[in-house]
């Protein structure tokens, strides 16, 4: 029996469900082919992972050290374990990915407690942090040791440089460390039009979960330690958390292709621009409300439930809060203007029915 590979999908069909739906950027695929062939030392002792460190220095400072991992949840779990004691807790927004979308992994696998705070726009502030930042000497309460923020947030909003600086200064002043979940860090930098260092090492963030998959990589992320004094036993924790890739060169070379020049920024700027195009079109449709500022590559909207259900038969996207009629539309590095325009036409047609 022949088992030839065959295509099982239409490569011309794109939706607005998630930037994880997109394939890999051609430059990433070319980098993987470049790293293939011959033998390289396993478990991160390869030439590609070594060279990646120098690239990370150019973005995050000379003290930065990258630990490639398989996925974003793994990056967050490893990073937060490295920043906490066994009795430690992490303060985060109630909408944070580590709280809502990681199946309890930080708590069940990482063994730490999440202390959540409701937010209006997905962003923490020093005042909101103070709602959970207490009880360090109370043995009956998990000890707040880390503040985790997401840049950009799960609601598509972006922290300014000054907002992150204020959070870091406040957290450090209370003896806590700061973790930045950067699953879409490139989109935030593109939105702010600043280098990634401007809102990470330059303002005192201790550890970053660097996201590449949503920005054109095939797979893989990295824990980037910016403050070596803030963490302990990173290598052991990565292995213990099942995030140590044996053929790590194939993660590292993707990160190299993304970060060595400007691919990370080109991809992010494009997906952000497509979200702006989508938002502009949506604002012209009566009966559809945009819920949050469109600052990166996400548009959150509220519209009649039956319209969304019909529209989902034509384009893939998710409800954010189905009871309220809230939906999320995501743009990717490969979203085309024609995709956006076709979606807007379909939205207008369904709203008119």
PDB file of C-alpha atoms in Angstrom, residues 81-351:
ATOM      1  CA  UNK A  81       8.912  27.798  38.536  1.00  0.00           C
ATOM      2  CA  UNK A  82      12.356  29.371  38.240  1.00  0.00           C
ATOM      3  CA  UNK A  83      11.080  32.568  39.875  1.00  0.00           C
ATOM      4  CA  UNK A  84       9.186  31.056  42.816  1.00  0.00           C
ATOM      5  CA  UNK A  85       9.709  28.932  45.899  1.00  0.00           C
ATOM      6  CA  UNK A  86       7.497  25.919  46.567  1.00  0.00           C
ATOM      7  CA  UNK A  87       5.205  28.141  48.642  1.00  0.00           C
ATOM      8  CA  UNK A  88       5.242  30.954  46.107  1.00  0.00           C
ATOM      9  CA  UNK A  89       2.371  32.672  44.291  1.00  0.00           C
ATOM     10  CA  UNK A  90       2.074  34.682  41.089  1.00  0.00           C
ATOM     11  CA  UNK A  91      -0.115  37.765  40.734  1.00  0.00           C
ATOM     12  CA  UNK A  92      -1.710  38.047  37.294  1.00  0.00           C
ATOM     13  CA  UNK A  93      -4.722  39.483  35.513  1.00  0.00           C
ATOM     14  CA  UNK A  94      -7.833  37.335  35.732  1.00  0.00           C
ATOM     15  CA  UNK A  95      -7.822  37.142  31.915  1.00  0.00           C
ATOM     16  CA  UNK A  96      -4.167  36.061  31.742  1.00  0.00           C
ATOM     17  CA  UNK A  97      -3.339  33.082  29.562  1.00  0.00           C
ATOM     18  CA  UNK A  98      -1.634  31.363  32.488  1.00  0.00           C
ATOM     19  CA  UNK A  99      -4.945  31.523  34.358  1.00  0.00           C
ATOM     20  CA  UNK A 100      -7.526  30.937  31.630  1.00  0.00           C
ATOM     21  CA  UNK A 101      -5.946  28.893  28.844  1.00  0.00           C
ATOM     22  CA  UNK A 102      -3.254  26.629  30.259  1.00  0.00           C
ATOM     23  CA  UNK A 103      -5.391  23.904  31.848  1.00  0.00           C
ATOM     24  CA  UNK A 104      -4.049  24.724  35.307  1.00  0.00           C
ATOM     25  CA  UNK A 105      -0.485  23.847  34.242  1.00  0.00           C
ATOM     26  CA  UNK A 106       1.225  26.616  36.245  1.00  0.00           C
ATOM     27  CA  UNK A 107      -0.532  25.362  39.372  1.00  0.00           C
ATOM     28  CA  UNK A 108      -0.630  21.604  38.748  1.00  0.00           C
ATOM     29  CA  UNK A 109       2.709  21.182  36.974  1.00  0.00           C
ATOM     30  CA  UNK A 110       4.515  24.248  38.289  1.00  0.00           C
ATOM     31  CA  UNK A 111       3.219  23.764  41.817  1.00  0.00           C
ATOM     32  CA  UNK A 112       2.531  27.445  42.400  1.00  0.00           C
ATOM     33  CA  UNK A 113      -0.545  29.519  43.247  1.00  0.00           C
ATOM     34  CA  UNK A 114      -2.080  32.082  40.905  1.00  0.00           C
ATOM     35  CA  UNK A 115      -3.529  35.172  42.591  1.00  0.00           C
ATOM     36  CA  UNK A 116      -5.785  36.788  40.013  1.00  0.00           C
ATOM     37  CA  UNK A 117      -7.065  40.351  39.699  1.00  0.00           C
ATOM     38  CA  UNK A 118     -10.019  41.480  37.541  1.00  0.00           C
ATOM     39  CA  UNK A 119      -9.043  44.139  34.993  1.00  0.00           C
ATOM     40  CA  UNK A 120     -11.030  46.302  32.607  1.00  0.00           C
ATOM     41  CA  UNK A 121      -8.647  45.934  29.674  1.00  0.00           C
ATOM     42  CA  UNK A 122      -6.383  42.993  30.498  1.00  0.00           C
ATOM     43  CA  UNK A 123      -3.689  45.223  31.991  1.00  0.00           C
ATOM     44  CA  UNK A 124      -2.428  45.235  35.563  1.00  0.00           C
ATOM     45  CA  UNK A 125      -1.476  48.434  37.408  1.00  0.00           C
ATOM     46  CA  UNK A 126       0.406  48.938  40.686  1.00  0.00           C
ATOM     47  CA  UNK A 127      -2.940  49.619  42.357  1.00  0.00           C
ATOM     48  CA  UNK A 128      -4.461  46.395  41.028  1.00  0.00           C
ATOM     49  CA  UNK A 129      -1.373  44.429  42.059  1.00  0.00           C
ATOM     50  CA  UNK A 130      -1.824  45.693  45.616  1.00  0.00           C
ATOM     51  CA  UNK A 131      -5.139  43.844  45.834  1.00  0.00           C
ATOM     52  CA  UNK A 132      -3.147  40.605  46.075  1.00  0.00           C
ATOM     53  CA  UNK A 133       0.274  41.845  47.228  1.00  0.00           C
ATOM     54  CA  UNK A 134       0.093  41.167  50.941  1.00  0.00           C
ATOM     55  CA  UNK A 135       0.563  38.453  53.544  1.00  0.00           C
ATOM     56  CA  UNK A 136       4.221  37.609  52.968  1.00  0.00           C
ATOM     57  CA  UNK A 137       4.635  36.522  56.600  1.00  0.00           C
ATOM     58  CA  UNK A 138       1.316  34.693  56.794  1.00  0.00           C
ATOM     59  CA  UNK A 139       2.043  30.970  56.652  1.00  0.00           C
ATOM     60  CA  UNK A 140      -1.621  30.333  55.842  1.00  0.00           C
ATOM     61  CA  UNK A 141      -1.392  32.158  52.516  1.00  0.00           C
ATOM     62  CA  UNK A 142       0.675  31.455  49.426  1.00  0.00           C
ATOM     63  CA  UNK A 143       3.461  34.042  49.308  1.00  0.00           C
ATOM     64  CA  UNK A 144       3.245  36.599  46.456  1.00  0.00           C
ATOM     65  CA  UNK A 145       6.650  36.408  44.780  1.00  0.00           C
ATOM     66  CA  UNK A 146       6.054  37.230  41.113  1.00  0.00           C
ATOM     67  CA  UNK A 147       3.947  39.595  39.034  1.00  0.00           C
ATOM     68  CA  UNK A 148       3.195  38.168  35.580  1.00  0.00           C
ATOM     69  CA  UNK A 149       2.022  40.469  32.806  1.00  0.00           C
ATOM     70  CA  UNK A 150       1.184  39.649  29.192  1.00  0.00           C
ATOM     71  CA  UNK A 151       2.438  41.859  26.355  1.00  0.00           C
ATOM     72  CA  UNK A 152       0.321  42.277  24.405  1.00  0.00           C
ATOM     73  CA  UNK A 153      -2.563  41.215  26.597  1.00  0.00           C
ATOM     74  CA  UNK A 154      -5.163  38.550  25.964  1.00  0.00           C
ATOM     75  CA  UNK A 155      -7.614  41.345  25.136  1.00  0.00           C
ATOM     76  CA  UNK A 156      -5.383  42.766  22.418  1.00  0.00           C
ATOM     77  CA  UNK A 157      -4.288  45.792  24.426  1.00  0.00           C
ATOM     78  CA  UNK A 158      -0.664  46.889  24.759  1.00  0.00           C
ATOM     79  CA  UNK A 159       1.188  48.118  27.827  1.00  0.00           C
ATOM     80  CA  UNK A 160       3.175  51.297  27.260  1.00  0.00           C
ATOM     81  CA  UNK A 161       6.823  51.388  28.281  1.00  0.00           C
ATOM     82  CA  UNK A 162       5.961  53.636  31.230  1.00  0.00           C
ATOM     83  CA  UNK A 163       3.168  51.329  32.379  1.00  0.00           C
ATOM     84  CA  UNK A 164       5.533  48.350  32.517  1.00  0.00           C
ATOM     85  CA  UNK A 165       8.215  50.421  34.212  1.00  0.00           C
ATOM     86  CA  UNK A 166       5.722  51.414  36.907  1.00  0.00           C
ATOM     87  CA  UNK A 167       4.717  47.782  37.448  1.00  0.00           C
ATOM     88  CA  UNK A 168       8.325  46.605  37.644  1.00  0.00           C
ATOM     89  CA  UNK A 169       9.341  49.363  40.049  1.00  0.00           C
ATOM     90  CA  UNK A 170       6.341  48.639  42.249  1.00  0.00           C
ATOM     91  CA  UNK A 171       6.859  44.868  42.235  1.00  0.00           C
ATOM     92  CA  UNK A 172      10.585  45.124  42.918  1.00  0.00           C
ATOM     93  CA  UNK A 173       9.881  47.621  45.692  1.00  0.00           C
ATOM     94  CA  UNK A 174       7.716  44.958  47.339  1.00  0.00           C
ATOM     95  CA  UNK A 175      10.413  42.313  46.912  1.00  0.00           C
ATOM     96  CA  UNK A 176       8.698  40.561  43.997  1.00  0.00           C
ATOM     97  CA  UNK A 177      10.005  39.639  40.549  1.00  0.00           C
ATOM     98  CA  UNK A 178       8.397  40.297  37.170  1.00  0.00           C
ATOM     99  CA  UNK A 179       7.662  37.814  34.402  1.00  0.00           C
ATOM    100  CA  UNK A 180       6.471  38.938  30.973  1.00  0.00           C
ATOM    101  CA  UNK A 181       4.459  36.469  28.908  1.00  0.00           C
ATOM    102  CA  UNK A 182       5.514  37.536  25.426  1.00  0.00           C
ATOM    103  CA  UNK A 183       3.501  35.155  23.280  1.00  0.00           C
ATOM    104  CA  UNK A 184       2.861  38.164  21.016  1.00  0.00           C
ATOM    105  CA  UNK A 185       5.751  40.349  22.129  1.00  0.00           C
ATOM    106  CA  UNK A 186       6.637  41.210  18.519  1.00  0.00           C
ATOM    107  CA  UNK A 187       3.140  42.605  17.917  1.00  0.00           C
ATOM    108  CA  UNK A 188       3.493  44.801  20.984  1.00  0.00           C
ATOM    109  CA  UNK A 189       6.881  46.146  19.884  1.00  0.00           C
ATOM    110  CA  UNK A 190       5.502  46.843  16.415  1.00  0.00           C
ATOM    111  CA  UNK A 191       2.488  48.613  17.897  1.00  0.00           C
ATOM    112  CA  UNK A 192       4.630  50.793  20.176  1.00  0.00           C
ATOM    113  CA  UNK A 193       7.280  51.246  17.475  1.00  0.00           C
ATOM    114  CA  UNK A 194      10.065  50.558  19.974  1.00  0.00           C
ATOM    115  CA  UNK A 195      12.657  47.782  20.345  1.00  0.00           C
ATOM    116  CA  UNK A 196      11.619  44.853  22.529  1.00  0.00           C
ATOM    117  CA  UNK A 197      14.333  45.819  24.994  1.00  0.00           C
ATOM    118  CA  UNK A 198      12.509  49.112  25.676  1.00  0.00           C
ATOM    119  CA  UNK A 199       9.804  47.377  27.712  1.00  0.00           C
ATOM    120  CA  UNK A 200      11.774  44.359  28.968  1.00  0.00           C
ATOM    121  CA  UNK A 201      15.366  44.536  30.209  1.00  0.00           C
ATOM    122  CA  UNK A 202      15.505  48.342  29.945  1.00  0.00           C
ATOM    123  CA  UNK A 203      12.731  48.680  32.532  1.00  0.00           C
ATOM    124  CA  UNK A 204      13.832  45.792  34.745  1.00  0.00           C
ATOM    125  CA  UNK A 205      11.701  42.792  33.705  1.00  0.00           C
ATOM    126  CA  UNK A 206      13.367  39.654  35.095  1.00  0.00           C
ATOM    127  CA  UNK A 207      12.242  36.900  32.708  1.00  0.00           C
ATOM    128  CA  UNK A 208      10.427  36.824  29.361  1.00  0.00           C
ATOM    129  CA  UNK A 209       8.539  33.977  27.739  1.00  0.00           C
ATOM    130  CA  UNK A 210       9.423  34.749  24.129  1.00  0.00           C
ATOM    131  CA  UNK A 211       6.788  33.698  21.600  1.00  0.00           C
ATOM    132  CA  UNK A 212       7.654  32.698  18.051  1.00  0.00           C
ATOM    133  CA  UNK A 213       4.917  30.300  16.978  1.00  0.00           C
ATOM    134  CA  UNK A 214       2.255  33.007  16.640  1.00  0.00           C
ATOM    135  CA  UNK A 215       4.667  35.106  14.578  1.00  0.00           C
ATOM    136  CA  UNK A 216       5.655  32.669  11.838  1.00  0.00           C
ATOM    137  CA  UNK A 217       7.590  29.828  13.438  1.00  0.00           C
ATOM    138  CA  UNK A 218       6.638  26.201  12.904  1.00  0.00           C
ATOM    139  CA  UNK A 219       6.983  25.410  16.594  1.00  0.00           C
ATOM    140  CA  UNK A 220       8.987  26.551  19.583  1.00  0.00           C
ATOM    141  CA  UNK A 221       9.363  29.426  22.032  1.00  0.00           C
ATOM    142  CA  UNK A 222      12.063  30.424  24.500  1.00  0.00           C
ATOM    143  CA  UNK A 223      12.434  31.407  28.126  1.00  0.00           C
ATOM    144  CA  UNK A 224      14.728  34.440  28.082  1.00  0.00           C
ATOM    145  CA  UNK A 225      16.337  35.154  31.437  1.00  0.00           C
ATOM    146  CA  UNK A 226      17.159  38.855  31.667  1.00  0.00           C
ATOM    147  CA  UNK A 227      18.167  38.924  35.330  1.00  0.00           C
ATOM    148  CA  UNK A 228      20.277  35.859  36.172  1.00  0.00           C
ATOM    149  CA  UNK A 229      20.026  36.619  39.896  1.00  0.00           C
ATOM    150  CA  UNK A 230      16.238  36.232  39.780  1.00  0.00           C
ATOM    151  CA  UNK A 231      16.158  32.560  38.783  1.00  0.00           C
ATOM    152  CA  UNK A 232      17.620  29.260  39.832  1.00  0.00           C
ATOM    153  CA  UNK A 233      18.204  25.898  38.164  1.00  0.00           C
ATOM    154  CA  UNK A 234      16.744  26.827  34.786  1.00  0.00           C
ATOM    155  CA  UNK A 235      18.297  23.872  32.975  1.00  0.00           C
ATOM    156  CA  UNK A 236      17.003  21.387  35.510  1.00  0.00           C
ATOM    157  CA  UNK A 237      13.528  22.915  35.506  1.00  0.00           C
ATOM    158  CA  UNK A 238      13.344  22.838  31.715  1.00  0.00           C
ATOM    159  CA  UNK A 239      14.172  19.120  31.695  1.00  0.00           C
ATOM    160  CA  UNK A 240      11.876  18.370  34.646  1.00  0.00           C
ATOM    161  CA  UNK A 241       9.041  20.149  32.832  1.00  0.00           C
ATOM    162  CA  UNK A 242       9.574  18.030  29.685  1.00  0.00           C
ATOM    163  CA  UNK A 243      10.595  21.076  27.629  1.00  0.00           C
ATOM    164  CA  UNK A 244      14.167  20.062  26.739  1.00  0.00           C
ATOM    165  CA  UNK A 245      14.345  19.336  23.023  1.00  0.00           C
ATOM    166  CA  UNK A 246      16.877  16.705  22.017  1.00  0.00           C
ATOM    167  CA  UNK A 247      17.246  18.197  18.519  1.00  0.00           C
ATOM    168  CA  UNK A 248      17.218  21.736  19.837  1.00  0.00           C
ATOM    169  CA  UNK A 249      18.919  23.136  16.745  1.00  0.00           C
ATOM    170  CA  UNK A 250      15.549  22.989  14.980  1.00  0.00           C
ATOM    171  CA  UNK A 251      13.994  25.334  17.558  1.00  0.00           C
ATOM    172  CA  UNK A 252      17.014  27.603  17.773  1.00  0.00           C
ATOM    173  CA  UNK A 253      17.459  28.036  14.037  1.00  0.00           C
ATOM    174  CA  UNK A 254      13.839  29.197  13.748  1.00  0.00           C
ATOM    175  CA  UNK A 255      14.378  31.786  16.459  1.00  0.00           C
ATOM    176  CA  UNK A 256      17.565  32.836  14.688  1.00  0.00           C
ATOM    177  CA  UNK A 257      15.718  33.280  11.386  1.00  0.00           C
ATOM    178  CA  UNK A 258      13.022  35.286  13.124  1.00  0.00           C
ATOM    179  CA  UNK A 259      15.329  37.542  15.138  1.00  0.00           C
ATOM    180  CA  UNK A 260      18.641  37.845  13.286  1.00  0.00           C
ATOM    181  CA  UNK A 261      17.238  40.474  10.944  1.00  0.00           C
ATOM    182  CA  UNK A 262      13.741  41.918  10.837  1.00  0.00           C
ATOM    183  CA  UNK A 263      11.444  39.003  10.044  1.00  0.00           C
ATOM    184  CA  UNK A 264       9.904  39.192  13.527  1.00  0.00           C
ATOM    185  CA  UNK A 265       9.056  42.850  12.984  1.00  0.00           C
ATOM    186  CA  UNK A 266       7.829  42.488   9.398  1.00  0.00           C
ATOM    187  CA  UNK A 267       5.469  39.719  10.389  1.00  0.00           C
ATOM    188  CA  UNK A 268       4.163  41.608  13.406  1.00  0.00           C
ATOM    189  CA  UNK A 269       3.657  44.858  11.550  1.00  0.00           C
ATOM    190  CA  UNK A 270       1.718  43.075   8.850  1.00  0.00           C
ATOM    191  CA  UNK A 271      -0.624  41.234  11.209  1.00  0.00           C
ATOM    192  CA  UNK A 272      -1.194  44.443  13.183  1.00  0.00           C
ATOM    193  CA  UNK A 273      -1.967  46.333   9.973  1.00  0.00           C
ATOM    194  CA  UNK A 274      -4.489  43.697   8.931  1.00  0.00           C
ATOM    195  CA  UNK A 275      -6.218  44.021  12.322  1.00  0.00           C
ATOM    196  CA  UNK A 276      -6.438  47.781  11.818  1.00  0.00           C
ATOM    197  CA  UNK A 277      -7.919  47.255   8.357  1.00  0.00           C
ATOM    198  CA  UNK A 278     -10.439  44.833   9.822  1.00  0.00           C
ATOM    199  CA  UNK A 279     -11.345  47.192  12.674  1.00  0.00           C
ATOM    200  CA  UNK A 280     -11.857  50.126  10.325  1.00  0.00           C
ATOM    201  CA  UNK A 281     -14.241  48.061   8.235  1.00  0.00           C
ATOM    202  CA  UNK A 282     -16.111  46.730  11.256  1.00  0.00           C
ATOM    203  CA  UNK A 283     -16.684  50.236  12.627  1.00  0.00           C
ATOM    204  CA  UNK A 284     -18.680  51.006   9.491  1.00  0.00           C
ATOM    205  CA  UNK A 285     -21.117  48.129  10.111  1.00  0.00           C
ATOM    206  CA  UNK A 286     -24.184  49.135  12.130  1.00  0.00           C
ATOM    207  CA  UNK A 287     -24.947  46.817  15.028  1.00  0.00           C
ATOM    208  CA  UNK A 288     -21.371  45.649  15.616  1.00  0.00           C
ATOM    209  CA  UNK A 289     -19.451  47.024  18.602  1.00  0.00           C
ATOM    210  CA  UNK A 290     -15.666  46.866  19.002  1.00  0.00           C
ATOM    211  CA  UNK A 291     -14.994  46.122  22.661  1.00  0.00           C
ATOM    212  CA  UNK A 292     -11.357  47.084  23.264  1.00  0.00           C
ATOM    213  CA  UNK A 293      -8.793  49.337  21.629  1.00  0.00           C
ATOM    214  CA  UNK A 294      -7.287  47.572  18.614  1.00  0.00           C
ATOM    215  CA  UNK A 295      -3.588  47.924  19.366  1.00  0.00           C
ATOM    216  CA  UNK A 296      -2.076  44.700  18.032  1.00  0.00           C
ATOM    217  CA  UNK A 297      -3.408  41.878  15.848  1.00  0.00           C
ATOM    218  CA  UNK A 298      -6.727  41.167  17.582  1.00  0.00           C
ATOM    219  CA  UNK A 299     -10.207  42.625  17.199  1.00  0.00           C
ATOM    220  CA  UNK A 300     -12.793  41.897  19.891  1.00  0.00           C
ATOM    221  CA  UNK A 301     -16.382  42.635  18.952  1.00  0.00           C
ATOM    222  CA  UNK A 302     -19.976  42.146  20.066  1.00  0.00           C
ATOM    223  CA  UNK A 303     -22.701  41.314  17.586  1.00  0.00           C
ATOM    224  CA  UNK A 304     -25.907  39.260  17.464  1.00  0.00           C
ATOM    225  CA  UNK A 305     -25.302  35.629  18.337  1.00  0.00           C
ATOM    226  CA  UNK A 306     -27.138  34.261  15.303  1.00  0.00           C
ATOM    227  CA  UNK A 307     -25.056  36.438  12.999  1.00  0.00           C
ATOM    228  CA  UNK A 308     -21.858  35.069  14.491  1.00  0.00           C
ATOM    229  CA  UNK A 309     -23.089  31.512  14.092  1.00  0.00           C
ATOM    230  CA  UNK A 310     -23.859  32.041  10.411  1.00  0.00           C
ATOM    231  CA  UNK A 311     -20.593  33.877   9.862  1.00  0.00           C
ATOM    232  CA  UNK A 312     -18.681  30.991  11.418  1.00  0.00           C
ATOM    233  CA  UNK A 313     -19.967  28.787   8.615  1.00  0.00           C
ATOM    234  CA  UNK A 314     -18.015  30.997   6.198  1.00  0.00           C
ATOM    235  CA  UNK A 315     -14.930  31.917   8.262  1.00  0.00           C
ATOM    236  CA  UNK A 316     -13.386  30.283  11.307  1.00  0.00           C
ATOM    237  CA  UNK A 317     -13.284  32.369  14.504  1.00  0.00           C
ATOM    238  CA  UNK A 318     -14.085  31.876  18.175  1.00  0.00           C
ATOM    239  CA  UNK A 319     -16.553  33.246  20.651  1.00  0.00           C
ATOM    240  CA  UNK A 320     -14.802  35.002  23.513  1.00  0.00           C
ATOM    241  CA  UNK A 321     -17.924  35.192  25.690  1.00  0.00           C
ATOM    242  CA  UNK A 322     -20.725  33.388  23.912  1.00  0.00           C
ATOM    243  CA  UNK A 323     -23.385  34.392  26.437  1.00  0.00           C
ATOM    244  CA  UNK A 324     -22.639  38.075  25.828  1.00  0.00           C
ATOM    245  CA  UNK A 325     -22.161  37.636  22.080  1.00  0.00           C
ATOM    246  CA  UNK A 326     -18.484  38.616  22.246  1.00  0.00           C
ATOM    247  CA  UNK A 327     -16.136  37.257  19.583  1.00  0.00           C
ATOM    248  CA  UNK A 328     -12.421  37.465  18.824  1.00  0.00           C
ATOM    249  CA  UNK A 329     -10.987  37.933  15.349  1.00  0.00           C
ATOM    250  CA  UNK A 330      -7.240  37.349  14.976  1.00  0.00           C
ATOM    251  CA  UNK A 331      -4.969  38.374  12.118  1.00  0.00           C
ATOM    252  CA  UNK A 332      -1.750  36.573  11.216  1.00  0.00           C
ATOM    253  CA  UNK A 333       1.471  37.211   9.334  1.00  0.00           C
ATOM    254  CA  UNK A 334      -0.140  35.662   6.254  1.00  0.00           C
ATOM    255  CA  UNK A 335      -3.520  37.406   6.464  1.00  0.00           C
ATOM    256  CA  UNK A 336      -4.073  39.187   3.153  1.00  0.00           C
ATOM    257  CA  UNK A 337      -6.045  42.342   2.433  1.00  0.00           C
ATOM    258  CA  UNK A 338      -8.366  40.240   0.295  1.00  0.00           C
ATOM    259  CA  UNK A 339      -9.034  37.983   3.301  1.00  0.00           C
ATOM    260  CA  UNK A 340     -10.058  40.967   5.402  1.00  0.00           C
ATOM    261  CA  UNK A 341     -12.208  42.462   2.660  1.00  0.00           C
ATOM    262  CA  UNK A 342     -13.969  39.149   2.015  1.00  0.00           C
ATOM    263  CA  UNK A 343     -14.677  38.759   5.722  1.00  0.00           C
ATOM    264  CA  UNK A 344     -16.078  42.291   5.964  1.00  0.00           C
ATOM    265  CA  UNK A 345     -18.343  41.638   2.983  1.00  0.00           C
ATOM    266  CA  UNK A 346     -19.619  38.451   4.610  1.00  0.00           C
ATOM    267  CA  UNK A 347     -20.171  40.284   7.901  1.00  0.00           C
ATOM    268  CA  UNK A 348     -22.243  42.971   6.173  1.00  0.00           C
ATOM    269  CA  UNK A 349     -24.264  40.342   4.338  1.00  0.00           C
ATOM    270  CA  UNK A 350     -25.041  38.403   7.495  1.00  0.00           C
ATOM    271  CA  UNK A 351     -25.911  41.539   9.464  1.00  0.00           C
TER     272      UNK A 351
END
